[in-house]
Amino acid sequence: GLLGLSLVVELWLANRHIRHVSANRDAVPSAFSRRISLEDHRKAADYTIAHTRFGRLEDVYGTALLLIWTVGGGLEWLDRFARGFGYGELVTGTLFILAAFIIMGLIELPVSVYQVFVIENRFGFNKTTPGLLITDLVKKTLLLGAIGAPLAMAALWLMQETGALWWVYVWLLWSGFTLFLVWAYPAWIAPIFNKFTPLKDNSVRERIQALLERTGFRSRGIFVMDGSRRSAHGNAYFTGFGKSKRIVFFDTLLE
């Protein structure tokens, strides 16, 4: 009942959002009228509406998948399948968890493909090729195996060996792993998918450095990422932990 109520509320909010954007599609807000053309404003509105309409289908699709996995017996079938190999509890549990993630990724793949190659293409944002999409999927799957398998096995071992307080130890494991990822992501994981080069624009670099000095923030570096390999969208982010902190600009944003 709560799942159905949640879906109804999400669909209702999406419809309100679509109506609001549609009603304001033909007038640029006065605060931005000097900097944004009516054509760009309409394009942004149409892009938002297209994504929100598709999001409604995603909500229904996701709810159906959740029901299939749970009351539909999907997880139970996967559990029996993993146990059929005859391995011990730790290996069987790890296989079950990894298989669930991989199957969910494959089931959700058509959604990602439609978003990238239909919606993003329609509005001129997509730069991803089918080959690049497949390469990214292979890399993510290998990372899931390399990082996810030991983590899942460690969590299952703690659940078996630490008694009633297992959840405390698993929480400590997960918290430590999260902090490790924040530290490791910029240096080890992100470069697997993108190329990072130091920011060479002296005027932009000087302004950022002045901001960092005023705020007392220390960054390991200011980098430019080749975001244009996958999308024409502009973006930037801050990541890292301790001495590995860095600031990253998409090349599309700087242009």
PDB file of C-alpha atoms in Angstrom:
ATOM      1  CA  GLY A   1       0.000   0.000   0.000  1.00  0.00           C
ATOM      2  CA  LEU A   2       2.809   2.419   0.886  1.00  0.00           C
ATOM      3  CA  LEU A   3       4.632   1.545  -2.340  1.00  0.00           C
ATOM      4  CA  GLY A   4       1.505   2.286  -4.369  1.00  0.00           C
ATOM      5  CA  LEU A   5       0.934   5.550  -2.489  1.00  0.00           C
ATOM      6  CA  SER A   6       4.544   6.579  -3.113  1.00  0.00           C
ATOM      7  CA  LEU A   7       4.150   5.910  -6.846  1.00  0.00           C
ATOM      8  CA  VAL A   8       0.910   7.905  -7.047  1.00  0.00           C
ATOM      9  CA  VAL A   9       2.510  10.889  -5.267  1.00  0.00           C
ATOM     10  CA  GLU A  10       5.573  10.790  -7.556  1.00  0.00           C
ATOM     11  CA  LEU A  11       3.394  10.695 -10.685  1.00  0.00           C
ATOM     12  CA  TRP A  12       1.224  13.526  -9.347  1.00  0.00           C
ATOM     13  CA  LEU A  13       4.284  15.685  -8.629  1.00  0.00           C
ATOM     14  CA  ALA A  14       5.711  14.945 -12.071  1.00  0.00           C
ATOM     15  CA  ASN A  15       2.459  16.032 -13.725  1.00  0.00           C
ATOM     16  CA  ARG A  16       2.449  19.263 -11.698  1.00  0.00           C
ATOM     17  CA  HIS A  17       6.028  19.899 -12.762  1.00  0.00           C
ATOM     18  CA  ILE A  18       5.228  19.353 -16.447  1.00  0.00           C
ATOM     19  CA  ARG A  19       2.219  21.689 -16.286  1.00  0.00           C
ATOM     20  CA  HIS A  20       4.257  24.413 -14.559  1.00  0.00           C
ATOM     21  CA  VAL A  21       7.152  24.245 -17.030  1.00  0.00           C
ATOM     22  CA  SER A  22       4.750  24.179 -19.996  1.00  0.00           C
ATOM     23  CA  ALA A  23       2.874  27.218 -18.682  1.00  0.00           C
ATOM     24  CA  ASN A  24       6.128  29.219 -18.449  1.00  0.00           C
ATOM     25  CA  ARG A  25       7.787  27.910 -21.607  1.00  0.00           C
ATOM     26  CA  ASP A  26       7.192  31.026 -23.732  1.00  0.00           C
ATOM     27  CA  ALA A  27       8.566  33.695 -21.389  1.00  0.00           C
ATOM     28  CA  VAL A  28      12.123  34.040 -20.102  1.00  0.00           C
ATOM     29  CA  PRO A  29      12.145  35.078 -16.404  1.00  0.00           C
ATOM     30  CA  SER A  30      12.976  38.770 -16.133  1.00  0.00           C
ATOM     31  CA  ALA A  31      16.100  38.119 -14.038  1.00  0.00           C
ATOM     32  CA  PHE A  32      17.633  36.189 -16.969  1.00  0.00           C
ATOM     33  CA  SER A  33      16.085  37.991 -19.954  1.00  0.00           C
ATOM     34  CA  ARG A  34      19.340  39.769 -20.885  1.00  0.00           C
ATOM     35  CA  ARG A  35      21.448  36.626 -20.812  1.00  0.00           C
ATOM     36  CA  ILE A  36      19.184  33.834 -22.079  1.00  0.00           C
ATOM     37  CA  SER A  37      17.359  33.889 -25.406  1.00  0.00           C
ATOM     38  CA  LEU A  38      13.755  32.759 -25.757  1.00  0.00           C
ATOM     39  CA  GLU A  39      14.941  29.951 -28.039  1.00  0.00           C
ATOM     40  CA  ASP A  40      17.325  28.580 -25.391  1.00  0.00           C
ATOM     41  CA  HIS A  41      14.672  28.970 -22.700  1.00  0.00           C
ATOM     42  CA  ARG A  42      12.181  26.977 -24.752  1.00  0.00           C
ATOM     43  CA  LYS A  43      14.790  24.308 -25.440  1.00  0.00           C
ATOM     44  CA  ALA A  44      15.500  24.013 -21.705  1.00  0.00           C
ATOM     45  CA  ALA A  45      11.767  23.738 -20.981  1.00  0.00           C
ATOM     46  CA  ASP A  46      11.241  21.082 -23.655  1.00  0.00           C
ATOM     47  CA  TYR A  47      14.258  19.130 -22.370  1.00  0.00           C
ATOM     48  CA  THR A  48      12.893  19.218 -18.816  1.00  0.00           C
ATOM     49  CA  ILE A  49       9.444  18.107 -19.962  1.00  0.00           C
ATOM     50  CA  ALA A  50      10.881  15.228 -22.016  1.00  0.00           C
ATOM     51  CA  HIS A  51      12.954  13.984 -19.074  1.00  0.00           C
ATOM     52  CA  THR A  52      10.062  14.321 -16.625  1.00  0.00           C
ATOM     53  CA  ARG A  53       7.655  12.459 -18.910  1.00  0.00           C
ATOM     54  CA  PHE A  54      10.136   9.638 -19.307  1.00  0.00           C
ATOM     55  CA  GLY A  55      10.726   9.750 -15.550  1.00  0.00           C
ATOM     56  CA  ARG A  56       7.085   8.821 -15.004  1.00  0.00           C
ATOM     57  CA  LEU A  57       7.624   5.634 -17.020  1.00  0.00           C
ATOM     58  CA  GLU A  58      10.804   4.978 -15.004  1.00  0.00           C
ATOM     59  CA  ASP A  59       8.814   5.255 -11.771  1.00  0.00           C
ATOM     60  CA  VAL A  60       6.240   2.711 -12.951  1.00  0.00           C
ATOM     61  CA  TYR A  61       8.970   0.429 -14.330  1.00  0.00           C
ATOM     62  CA  GLY A  62      10.991   0.622 -11.115  1.00  0.00           C
ATOM     63  CA  THR A  63       7.961  -0.132  -8.954  1.00  0.00           C
ATOM     64  CA  ALA A  64       7.087  -3.166 -11.087  1.00  0.00           C
ATOM     65  CA  LEU A  65      10.674  -4.440 -10.860  1.00  0.00           C
ATOM     66  CA  LEU A  66      10.661  -4.052  -7.074  1.00  0.00           C
ATOM     67  CA  LEU A  67       7.476  -6.114  -6.839  1.00  0.00           C
ATOM     68  CA  ILE A  68       8.927  -8.788  -9.137  1.00  0.00           C
ATOM     69  CA  TRP A  69      12.120  -8.994  -7.064  1.00  0.00           C
ATOM     70  CA  THR A  70      10.241  -9.268  -3.751  1.00  0.00           C
ATOM     71  CA  VAL A  71       6.681 -10.614  -3.678  1.00  0.00           C
ATOM     72  CA  GLY A  72       7.170 -11.962  -7.208  1.00  0.00           C
ATOM     73  CA  GLY A  73       9.873 -14.306  -5.965  1.00  0.00           C
ATOM     74  CA  GLY A  74      12.805 -12.977  -7.990  1.00  0.00           C
ATOM     75  CA  LEU A  75      15.226 -12.819  -5.078  1.00  0.00           C
ATOM     76  CA  GLU A  76      14.098 -16.243  -3.862  1.00  0.00           C
ATOM     77  CA  TRP A  77      14.803 -17.757  -7.283  1.00  0.00           C
ATOM     78  CA  LEU A  78      18.219 -16.086  -7.406  1.00  0.00           C
ATOM     79  CA  ASP A  79      19.008 -17.429  -3.929  1.00  0.00           C
ATOM     80  CA  ARG A  80      18.161 -20.999  -4.993  1.00  0.00           C
ATOM     81  CA  PHE A  81      20.237 -20.553  -8.149  1.00  0.00           C
ATOM     82  CA  ALA A  82      23.298 -19.375  -6.190  1.00  0.00           C
ATOM     83  CA  ARG A  83      22.955 -22.212  -3.680  1.00  0.00           C
ATOM     84  CA  GLY A  84      22.821 -24.696  -6.540  1.00  0.00           C
ATOM     85  CA  PHE A  85      26.568 -24.347  -7.088  1.00  0.00           C
ATOM     86  CA  GLY A  86      27.206 -25.966  -3.705  1.00  0.00           C
ATOM     87  CA  TYR A  87      29.682 -23.420  -2.360  1.00  0.00           C
ATOM     88  CA  GLY A  88      29.924 -22.332   1.270  1.00  0.00           C
ATOM     89  CA  GLU A  89      27.755 -19.634   2.788  1.00  0.00           C
ATOM     90  CA  LEU A  90      30.229 -16.761   2.232  1.00  0.00           C
ATOM     91  CA  VAL A  91      30.850 -17.533  -1.436  1.00  0.00           C
ATOM     92  CA  THR A  92      27.166 -18.254  -2.079  1.00  0.00           C
ATOM     93  CA  GLY A  93      26.086 -14.998  -0.412  1.00  0.00           C
ATOM     94  CA  THR A  94      28.672 -13.006  -2.339  1.00  0.00           C
ATOM     95  CA  LEU A  95      27.574 -14.563  -5.646  1.00  0.00           C
ATOM     96  CA  PHE A  96      23.954 -13.782  -4.781  1.00  0.00           C
ATOM     97  CA  ILE A  97      24.707 -10.099  -4.075  1.00  0.00           C
ATOM     98  CA  LEU A  98      26.898  -9.575  -7.152  1.00  0.00           C
ATOM     99  CA  ALA A  99      24.436 -11.402  -9.403  1.00  0.00           C
ATOM    100  CA  ALA A 100      21.580  -9.229  -8.120  1.00  0.00           C
ATOM    101  CA  PHE A 101      23.529  -6.046  -8.934  1.00  0.00           C
ATOM    102  CA  ILE A 102      24.495  -7.293 -12.406  1.00  0.00           C
ATOM    103  CA  ILE A 103      20.955  -8.427 -13.262  1.00  0.00           C
ATOM    104  CA  MET A 104      19.479  -5.128 -12.057  1.00  0.00           C
ATOM    105  CA  GLY A 105      22.023  -3.267 -14.179  1.00  0.00           C
ATOM    106  CA  LEU A 106      21.063  -5.294 -17.263  1.00  0.00           C
ATOM    107  CA  ILE A 107      17.350  -4.803 -16.628  1.00  0.00           C
ATOM    108  CA  GLU A 108      17.831  -1.045 -16.266  1.00  0.00           C
ATOM    109  CA  LEU A 109      20.125  -0.837 -19.323  1.00  0.00           C
ATOM    110  CA  PRO A 110      17.280  -0.132 -21.807  1.00  0.00           C
ATOM    111  CA  VAL A 111      16.302   2.886 -19.684  1.00  0.00           C
ATOM    112  CA  SER A 112      19.832   4.307 -19.852  1.00  0.00           C
ATOM    113  CA  VAL A 113      20.091   3.586 -23.581  1.00  0.00           C
ATOM    114  CA  TYR A 114      16.836   5.426 -24.273  1.00  0.00           C
ATOM    115  CA  GLN A 115      17.886   8.426 -22.199  1.00  0.00           C
ATOM    116  CA  VAL A 116      21.289   8.692 -23.866  1.00  0.00           C
ATOM    117  CA  PHE A 117      20.542   7.797 -27.483  1.00  0.00           C
ATOM    118  CA  VAL A 118      16.996   9.160 -27.793  1.00  0.00           C
ATOM    119  CA  ILE A 119      16.367  12.051 -25.381  1.00  0.00           C
ATOM    120  CA  GLU A 120      19.946  13.381 -25.205  1.00  0.00           C
ATOM    121  CA  ASN A 121      20.330  12.936 -28.988  1.00  0.00           C
ATOM    122  CA  ARG A 122      17.096  14.762 -29.671  1.00  0.00           C
ATOM    123  CA  PHE A 123      18.373  17.856 -27.897  1.00  0.00           C
ATOM    124  CA  GLY A 124      21.921  17.654 -29.239  1.00  0.00           C
ATOM    125  CA  PHE A 125      23.650  16.772 -25.967  1.00  0.00           C
ATOM    126  CA  ASN A 126      24.751  13.191 -26.534  1.00  0.00           C
ATOM    127  CA  LYS A 127      28.377  12.489 -27.480  1.00  0.00           C
ATOM    128  CA  THR A 128      28.445   8.864 -26.287  1.00  0.00           C
ATOM    129  CA  THR A 129      28.978   6.176 -28.902  1.00  0.00           C
ATOM    130  CA  PRO A 130      27.656   2.610 -28.550  1.00  0.00           C
ATOM    131  CA  GLY A 131      31.260   1.420 -28.236  1.00  0.00           C
ATOM    132  CA  LEU A 132      31.973   3.832 -25.398  1.00  0.00           C
ATOM    133  CA  LEU A 133      28.776   2.790 -23.610  1.00  0.00           C
ATOM    134  CA  ILE A 134      29.769  -0.877 -23.811  1.00  0.00           C
ATOM    135  CA  THR A 135      33.312  -0.091 -22.642  1.00  0.00           C
ATOM    136  CA  ASP A 136      31.953   1.817 -19.642  1.00  0.00           C
ATOM    137  CA  LEU A 137      29.673  -1.109 -18.750  1.00  0.00           C
ATOM    138  CA  VAL A 138      32.581  -3.571 -18.889  1.00  0.00           C
ATOM    139  CA  LYS A 139      34.730  -1.324 -16.691  1.00  0.00           C
ATOM    140  CA  LYS A 140      31.930  -0.867 -14.147  1.00  0.00           C
ATOM    141  CA  THR A 141      31.316  -4.630 -14.019  1.00  0.00           C
ATOM    142  CA  LEU A 142      35.009  -5.342 -13.443  1.00  0.00           C
ATOM    143  CA  LEU A 143      35.114  -2.710 -10.698  1.00  0.00           C
ATOM    144  CA  LEU A 144      32.033  -4.279  -9.106  1.00  0.00           C
ATOM    145  CA  GLY A 145      33.835  -7.589  -8.988  1.00  0.00           C
ATOM    146  CA  ALA A 146      37.155  -6.180  -7.785  1.00  0.00           C
ATOM    147  CA  ILE A 147      35.719  -3.915  -5.087  1.00  0.00           C
ATOM    148  CA  GLY A 148      32.226  -5.249  -4.415  1.00  0.00           C
ATOM    149  CA  ALA A 149      33.108  -8.921  -3.975  1.00  0.00           C
ATOM    150  CA  PRO A 150      35.605  -8.452  -1.085  1.00  0.00           C
ATOM    151  CA  LEU A 151      33.291  -5.915   0.563  1.00  0.00           C
ATOM    152  CA  ALA A 152      30.263  -8.220   0.349  1.00  0.00           C
ATOM    153  CA  MET A 153      32.263 -11.173   1.641  1.00  0.00           C
ATOM    154  CA  ALA A 154      33.620  -9.144   4.567  1.00  0.00           C
ATOM    155  CA  ALA A 155      30.117  -7.937   5.484  1.00  0.00           C
ATOM    156  CA  LEU A 156      28.684 -11.458   5.343  1.00  0.00           C
ATOM    157  CA  TRP A 157      31.558 -12.794   7.456  1.00  0.00           C
ATOM    158  CA  LEU A 158      30.881 -10.119  10.098  1.00  0.00           C
ATOM    159  CA  MET A 159      27.183 -11.033  10.078  1.00  0.00           C
ATOM    160  CA  GLN A 160      28.104 -14.659  10.757  1.00  0.00           C
ATOM    161  CA  GLU A 161      30.845 -14.197  13.324  1.00  0.00           C
ATOM    162  CA  THR A 162      29.998 -11.162  15.479  1.00  0.00           C
ATOM    163  CA  GLY A 163      26.675 -12.167  17.021  1.00  0.00           C
ATOM    164  CA  ALA A 164      23.821  -9.784  17.816  1.00  0.00           C
ATOM    165  CA  LEU A 165      25.941  -6.667  17.299  1.00  0.00           C
ATOM    166  CA  TRP A 166      26.827  -7.608  13.713  1.00  0.00           C
ATOM    167  CA  TRP A 167      25.110  -4.469  12.425  1.00  0.00           C
ATOM    168  CA  VAL A 168      27.549  -2.242  14.368  1.00  0.00           C
ATOM    169  CA  TYR A 169      30.558  -3.941  12.786  1.00  0.00           C
ATOM    170  CA  VAL A 170      29.018  -3.875   9.301  1.00  0.00           C
ATOM    171  CA  TRP A 171      28.239  -0.179   9.760  1.00  0.00           C
ATOM    172  CA  LEU A 172      31.870   0.468  10.737  1.00  0.00           C
ATOM    173  CA  LEU A 173      33.029  -1.502   7.681  1.00  0.00           C
ATOM    174  CA  TRP A 174      30.713   0.447   5.381  1.00  0.00           C
ATOM    175  CA  SER A 175      31.696   3.818   6.884  1.00  0.00           C
ATOM    176  CA  GLY A 176      35.386   3.017   6.495  1.00  0.00           C
ATOM    177  CA  PHE A 177      34.852   1.836   2.933  1.00  0.00           C
ATOM    178  CA  THR A 178      32.933   5.030   2.088  1.00  0.00           C
ATOM    179  CA  LEU A 179      35.747   7.223   3.396  1.00  0.00           C
ATOM    180  CA  PHE A 180      38.258   5.110   1.479  1.00  0.00           C
ATOM    181  CA  LEU A 181      36.276   5.606  -1.747  1.00  0.00           C
ATOM    182  CA  VAL A 182      36.131   9.378  -1.238  1.00  0.00           C
ATOM    183  CA  TRP A 183      39.922   9.324  -0.942  1.00  0.00           C
ATOM    184  CA  ALA A 184      40.589   6.809  -3.730  1.00  0.00           C
ATOM    185  CA  TYR A 185      38.026   7.914  -6.324  1.00  0.00           C
ATOM    186  CA  PRO A 186      39.828  10.976  -7.750  1.00  0.00           C
ATOM    187  CA  ALA A 187      43.230   9.300  -7.966  1.00  0.00           C
ATOM    188  CA  TRP A 188      42.404   5.708  -8.938  1.00  0.00           C
ATOM    189  CA  ILE A 189      38.825   5.229 -10.124  1.00  0.00           C
ATOM    190  CA  ALA A 190      37.867   8.389 -12.039  1.00  0.00           C
ATOM    191  CA  PRO A 191      40.913   8.184 -14.390  1.00  0.00           C
ATOM    192  CA  ILE A 192      39.669   4.765 -15.544  1.00  0.00           C
ATOM    193  CA  PHE A 193      36.725   6.500 -17.243  1.00  0.00           C
ATOM    194  CA  ASN A 194      38.035   9.998 -18.065  1.00  0.00           C
ATOM    195  CA  LYS A 195      41.209  11.910 -18.800  1.00  0.00           C
ATOM    196  CA  PHE A 196      42.204  14.649 -16.346  1.00  0.00           C
ATOM    197  CA  THR A 197      44.642  17.444 -17.185  1.00  0.00           C
ATOM    198  CA  PRO A 198      45.733  20.423 -15.048  1.00  0.00           C
ATOM    199  CA  LEU A 199      43.819  23.631 -15.763  1.00  0.00           C
ATOM    200  CA  LYS A 200      45.951  25.783 -18.092  1.00  0.00           C
ATOM    201  CA  ASP A 201      43.758  28.899 -18.335  1.00  0.00           C
ATOM    202  CA  ASN A 202      45.812  31.308 -16.210  1.00  0.00           C
ATOM    203  CA  SER A 203      43.022  33.844 -15.633  1.00  0.00           C
ATOM    204  CA  VAL A 204      40.551  31.207 -14.413  1.00  0.00           C
ATOM    205  CA  ARG A 205      43.232  29.471 -12.338  1.00  0.00           C
ATOM    206  CA  GLU A 206      44.262  32.723 -10.649  1.00  0.00           C
ATOM    207  CA  ARG A 207      40.674  33.584  -9.732  1.00  0.00           C
ATOM    208  CA  ILE A 208      40.096  30.108  -8.282  1.00  0.00           C
ATOM    209  CA  GLN A 209      43.366  30.225  -6.355  1.00  0.00           C
ATOM    210  CA  ALA A 210      42.409  33.610  -4.905  1.00  0.00           C
ATOM    211  CA  LEU A 211      39.075  32.143  -3.786  1.00  0.00           C
ATOM    212  CA  LEU A 212      40.826  29.160  -2.175  1.00  0.00           C
ATOM    213  CA  GLU A 213      43.218  31.440  -0.296  1.00  0.00           C
ATOM    214  CA  ARG A 214      40.361  33.613   0.998  1.00  0.00           C
ATOM    215  CA  THR A 215      38.481  30.578   2.291  1.00  0.00           C
ATOM    216  CA  GLY A 216      41.530  28.763   3.657  1.00  0.00           C
ATOM    217  CA  PHE A 217      40.864  25.732   1.443  1.00  0.00           C
ATOM    218  CA  ARG A 218      43.716  23.564   0.208  1.00  0.00           C
ATOM    219  CA  SER A 219      43.272  21.689  -3.046  1.00  0.00           C
ATOM    220  CA  ARG A 220      45.633  19.104  -4.493  1.00  0.00           C
ATOM    221  CA  GLY A 221      44.939  20.495  -7.926  1.00  0.00           C
ATOM    222  CA  ILE A 222      42.513  22.103 -10.373  1.00  0.00           C
ATOM    223  CA  PHE A 223      41.793  19.803 -13.301  1.00  0.00           C
ATOM    224  CA  VAL A 224      39.863  19.715 -16.570  1.00  0.00           C
ATOM    225  CA  MET A 225      37.963  16.515 -17.422  1.00  0.00           C
ATOM    226  CA  ASP A 226      37.107  15.422 -20.956  1.00  0.00           C
ATOM    227  CA  GLY A 227      33.369  15.387 -20.289  1.00  0.00           C
ATOM    228  CA  SER A 228      32.794  16.138 -23.983  1.00  0.00           C
ATOM    229  CA  ARG A 229      33.531  12.452 -24.725  1.00  0.00           C
ATOM    230  CA  ARG A 230      30.066  11.574 -23.436  1.00  0.00           C
ATOM    231  CA  SER A 231      27.944  14.725 -23.285  1.00  0.00           C
ATOM    232  CA  ALA A 232      27.738  18.378 -24.287  1.00  0.00           C
ATOM    233  CA  HIS A 233      26.438  19.277 -20.815  1.00  0.00           C
ATOM    234  CA  GLY A 234      28.695  21.503 -18.718  1.00  0.00           C
ATOM    235  CA  ASN A 235      29.462  20.666 -15.121  1.00  0.00           C
ATOM    236  CA  ALA A 236      32.062  20.853 -12.366  1.00  0.00           C
ATOM    237  CA  TYR A 237      32.621  19.107  -9.061  1.00  0.00           C
ATOM    238  CA  PHE A 238      34.782  18.917  -5.964  1.00  0.00           C
ATOM    239  CA  THR A 239      35.947  15.569  -4.669  1.00  0.00           C
ATOM    240  CA  GLY A 240      38.524  13.943  -2.462  1.00  0.00           C
ATOM    241  CA  PHE A 241      39.431  13.568   1.172  1.00  0.00           C
ATOM    242  CA  GLY A 242      42.431  14.769   3.147  1.00  0.00           C
ATOM    243  CA  LYS A 243      45.367  15.505   0.871  1.00  0.00           C
ATOM    244  CA  SER A 244      43.626  14.074  -2.202  1.00  0.00           C
ATOM    245  CA  LYS A 245      41.073  16.900  -2.551  1.00  0.00           C
ATOM    246  CA  ARG A 246      40.731  18.293  -6.065  1.00  0.00           C
ATOM    247  CA  ILE A 247      38.507  20.591  -8.135  1.00  0.00           C
ATOM    248  CA  VAL A 248      37.365  19.366 -11.556  1.00  0.00           C
ATOM    249  CA  PHE A 249      35.820  21.290 -14.449  1.00  0.00           C
ATOM    250  CA  PHE A 250      34.210  19.664 -17.465  1.00  0.00           C
ATOM    251  CA  ASP A 251      35.877  20.924 -20.637  1.00  0.00           C
ATOM    252  CA  THR A 252      32.379  21.728 -21.939  1.00  0.00           C
ATOM    253  CA  LEU A 253      31.747  24.100 -19.034  1.00  0.00           C
ATOM    254  CA  LEU A 254      34.965  26.058 -19.633  1.00  0.00           C
ATOM    255  CA  GLU A 255      34.114  26.417 -23.318  1.00  0.00           C
TER     256      GLU A 255
END
